[in-house]
Amino acid sequence: MTRLVAGNWKMNGSLAANSALLEGLAVPVGVEVAVCVPFPYLAQLQQRPAGLALGAQDVSEFESGAYTGEVSAAMLADFGCRYVIVGHSERRALFGEDDEVVGRKARAAMAAGVVPIVCVGETLTERDEGRVMQVIGRQLEAVIKVLGAQAMSAVVLAYEPVWAIGSGRSAEVAQVAEVHAGIREWLRRQGVAAGSVRILYGGSVKAENAAALFAVPEVDGGLIGGASLVARDFMTICRAAAGVV
Ligand code: 13P
């Protein structure tokens, strides 16, 4: 399957910085590339390099109405978003999103034709306690419960160990391989067509380690934070995913 590399800009950027960054982006053949930008910049991104897909970083679980401050999935679709990140660990940890909210957000996105990139992953304590797949299973279960096994195969998953995010310390290749295989096996057991689910890895993916991570057969792409803000680095990562190193 074609790998997907999605840049998560997080709460970074300005009109000027974004346009400088976009000038340095050219989507290589053989990989799908997306940028998930802060809501106000969805308008600016209507003009973007050829082949670059657009995404957002969060979405409301509600359809429309009196929900001050929320942004609906239909609005994202209106701006041409193909993807939306749902359940990022920063939203879970800092904004109180629980598994059920994440499930409902994924459902809202799907209903509007926007593909949710559902983030799952363990904290360091949970890893040390040997509970990695137990935690991820619980996170996934809340999503499959609202979507059903069939729709689940259309979702993109991102394995993002919390301890690897923004820490400069990526998970080891062997750890990534083990968890990705575990997720696929978990999906299979739930009756999901697991072979068609793209499972991205995220957490300190850099120009230097991208090729090694993408060489893991179970890794179908990456969710890139800090390095997606530097055009050269992001392009190196995209080329690594395309197999052109
Ligand atoms: P970093 O690549 O900065 O570690 O962030 C990863 C991430 O959270 C992507 O969603």
Short mmCIF file of C-alpha atoms in Angstrom, two decimals, residues 32-199:
data_model
loop_
_atom_site.label_atom_id
_atom_site.label_comp_id
_atom_site.label_asym_id
_atom_site.label_seq_id
_atom_site.Cartn_x
_atom_site.Cartn_y
_atom_site.Cartn_z
CA GLU A 32 1.06 10.33 -0.17
CA VAL A 33 1.88 13.48 1.78
CA ALA A 34 -0.43 15.56 3.95
CA VAL A 35 -0.07 18.52 6.27
CA CYS A 36 -2.36 18.91 9.27
CA VAL A 37 -2.48 22.61 10.01
CA PRO A 38 -4.10 24.85 12.64
CA PHE A 39 -7.71 25.73 11.72
CA PRO A 40 -7.12 29.37 10.71
CA TYR A 41 -4.58 28.32 8.09
CA LEU A 42 -6.93 25.97 6.24
CA ALA A 43 -7.84 28.98 4.10
CA GLN A 44 -4.21 29.77 3.28
CA LEU A 45 -3.61 26.13 2.36
CA GLN A 46 -6.23 26.27 -0.39
CA GLN A 47 -3.16 27.24 -2.44
CA ARG A 48 -0.61 24.50 -1.92
CA PRO A 49 1.95 22.41 -3.77
CA ALA A 50 0.52 19.88 -6.24
CA GLY A 51 -0.44 16.58 -4.70
CA LEU A 52 -0.20 17.79 -1.11
CA ALA A 53 -3.24 16.65 0.89
CA LEU A 54 -4.76 18.82 3.58
CA GLY A 55 -5.69 17.89 7.12
CA ALA A 56 -6.66 19.34 10.49
CA GLN A 57 -5.58 18.43 14.01
CA ASP A 58 -8.92 18.08 15.76
CA VAL A 59 -12.64 18.06 15.03
CA SER A 60 -15.83 18.45 16.99
CA GLU A 61 -17.80 15.37 17.90
CA PHE A 62 -20.95 17.41 17.18
CA GLU A 63 -22.48 18.09 13.80
CA SER A 64 -23.45 21.75 14.11
CA GLY A 65 -25.13 24.22 16.42
CA ALA A 66 -24.51 25.88 19.75
CA TYR A 67 -20.99 24.60 20.46
CA THR A 68 -18.93 27.76 20.86
CA GLY A 69 -15.35 27.34 19.74
CA GLU A 70 -15.86 24.03 17.99
CA VAL A 71 -15.08 23.22 14.35
CA SER A 72 -17.23 20.64 12.62
CA ALA A 73 -16.19 17.86 10.28
CA ALA A 74 -18.39 19.37 7.56
CA MET A 75 -16.39 22.60 7.83
CA LEU A 76 -13.17 20.63 7.39
CA ALA A 77 -14.65 18.90 4.35
CA ASP A 78 -15.70 22.31 3.04
CA PHE A 79 -12.03 23.36 3.07
CA GLY A 80 -10.94 20.21 1.28
CA CYS A 81 -9.52 18.35 4.26
CA ARG A 82 -8.89 14.72 3.46
CA TYR A 83 -7.63 13.93 6.97
CA VAL A 84 -8.08 14.97 10.56
CA ILE A 85 -5.96 13.86 13.50
CA VAL A 86 -8.15 12.52 16.29
CA GLY A 87 -7.10 11.59 19.82
CA HIS A 88 -3.57 12.94 19.72
CA SER A 89 -1.93 12.29 23.08
CA GLU A 90 -1.60 16.03 23.66
CA ARG A 91 -5.37 16.39 23.38
CA ARG A 92 -5.91 13.37 25.60
CA ALA A 93 -3.45 14.61 28.25
CA LEU A 94 -3.98 18.38 28.13
CA PHE A 95 -7.62 18.74 27.06
CA GLY A 96 -9.21 15.80 28.83
CA GLU A 97 -10.24 13.80 25.78
CA ASP A 98 -11.11 10.27 26.80
CA ASP A 99 -11.43 7.18 24.64
CA GLU A 100 -15.17 7.72 24.14
CA VAL A 101 -14.76 11.31 22.94
CA VAL A 102 -12.07 10.13 20.53
CA GLY A 103 -14.43 7.48 19.19
CA ARG A 104 -17.20 10.02 18.65
CA LYS A 105 -14.82 12.43 16.92
CA ALA A 106 -13.67 9.66 14.59
CA ARG A 107 -17.31 8.92 13.79
CA ALA A 108 -18.07 12.60 13.12
CA ALA A 109 -15.12 12.80 10.73
CA MET A 110 -16.11 9.65 8.85
CA ALA A 111 -19.69 10.85 8.52
CA ALA A 112 -18.44 13.97 6.72
CA GLY A 113 -16.09 12.01 4.47
CA VAL A 114 -12.93 13.10 6.28
CA VAL A 115 -10.54 10.28 7.17
CA PRO A 116 -9.63 10.26 10.86
CA ILE A 117 -6.01 9.61 11.76
CA VAL A 118 -6.64 8.02 15.14
CA CYS A 119 -3.68 8.26 17.51
CA VAL A 120 -2.97 5.58 20.07
CA GLY A 121 -0.01 4.88 22.29
CA GLU A 122 1.24 4.22 25.77
CA THR A 123 3.01 6.37 28.35
CA LEU A 124 6.40 5.33 29.67
CA THR A 125 4.85 4.10 32.91
CA GLU A 126 2.38 1.95 30.99
CA ARG A 127 5.26 0.52 28.94
CA ASP A 128 7.32 -0.18 32.05
CA GLU A 129 4.33 -1.99 33.52
CA GLY A 130 4.08 -4.17 30.42
CA ARG A 131 0.66 -2.82 29.48
CA VAL A 132 1.33 -1.51 25.94
CA MET A 133 -1.20 -3.64 24.03
CA GLN A 134 -3.70 -3.49 26.87
CA VAL A 135 -3.74 0.33 26.67
CA ILE A 136 -3.82 0.42 22.87
CA GLY A 137 -6.54 -2.23 22.79
CA ARG A 138 -8.67 -0.10 25.12
CA GLN A 139 -8.09 3.00 22.96
CA LEU A 140 -8.98 1.13 19.78
CA GLU A 141 -11.98 -0.57 21.29
CA ALA A 142 -13.70 2.77 21.93
CA VAL A 143 -13.33 3.62 18.25
CA ILE A 144 -14.43 0.27 16.83
CA LYS A 145 -17.43 0.36 19.16
CA VAL A 146 -18.86 3.43 17.44
CA LEU A 147 -17.58 2.78 13.91
CA GLY A 148 -18.00 -0.96 13.59
CA ALA A 149 -15.43 -3.36 12.16
CA GLN A 150 -16.17 -2.57 8.53
CA ALA A 151 -15.70 1.22 8.77
CA MET A 152 -12.63 0.68 10.93
CA SER A 153 -10.71 -0.53 7.89
CA ALA A 154 -11.08 2.96 6.33
CA VAL A 155 -9.46 4.68 9.30
CA VAL A 156 -5.76 5.58 9.48
CA LEU A 157 -4.11 4.66 12.76
CA ALA A 158 -1.03 6.29 14.21
CA TYR A 159 1.03 4.57 16.87
CA GLU A 160 2.56 7.36 18.89
CA PRO A 161 4.26 6.26 22.10
CA VAL A 162 3.78 9.27 24.38
CA TRP A 163 7.38 9.09 25.63
CA ALA A 164 8.73 9.40 22.08
CA ILE A 165 6.79 12.55 21.17
CA GLY A 166 8.90 15.68 21.03
CA SER A 167 11.54 13.96 23.14
CA GLY A 168 14.10 13.41 20.41
CA ARG A 169 13.98 9.76 21.41
CA SER A 170 12.17 7.68 18.80
CA ALA A 171 11.01 4.19 19.70
CA GLU A 172 13.45 1.48 18.64
CA VAL A 173 12.76 -0.18 15.31
CA ALA A 174 12.09 -3.50 17.09
CA GLN A 175 9.58 -1.85 19.47
CA VAL A 176 7.76 -0.23 16.56
CA ALA A 177 7.65 -3.51 14.64
CA GLU A 178 6.27 -5.36 17.66
CA VAL A 179 3.50 -2.85 18.43
CA HIS A 180 2.44 -2.40 14.78
CA ALA A 181 2.19 -6.16 14.39
CA GLY A 182 0.26 -6.28 17.66
CA ILE A 183 -2.20 -3.64 16.46
CA ARG A 184 -2.77 -5.46 13.18
CA GLU A 185 -3.34 -8.73 15.00
CA TRP A 186 -5.76 -7.01 17.39
CA LEU A 187 -7.71 -5.59 14.43
CA ARG A 188 -7.81 -8.97 12.73
CA ARG A 189 -9.25 -10.58 15.84
CA GLN A 190 -12.03 -7.95 15.82
CA GLY A 191 -12.94 -8.88 12.26
CA VAL A 192 -11.36 -5.79 10.65
CA ALA A 193 -9.74 -6.15 7.23
CA ALA A 194 -6.47 -5.34 8.97
CA GLY A 195 -4.31 -5.63 5.88
CA SER A 196 -5.86 -2.49 4.40
CA VAL A 197 -5.50 -0.30 7.52
CA ARG A 198 -2.63 2.14 7.29
CA ILE A 199 -0.69 2.21 10.55
#
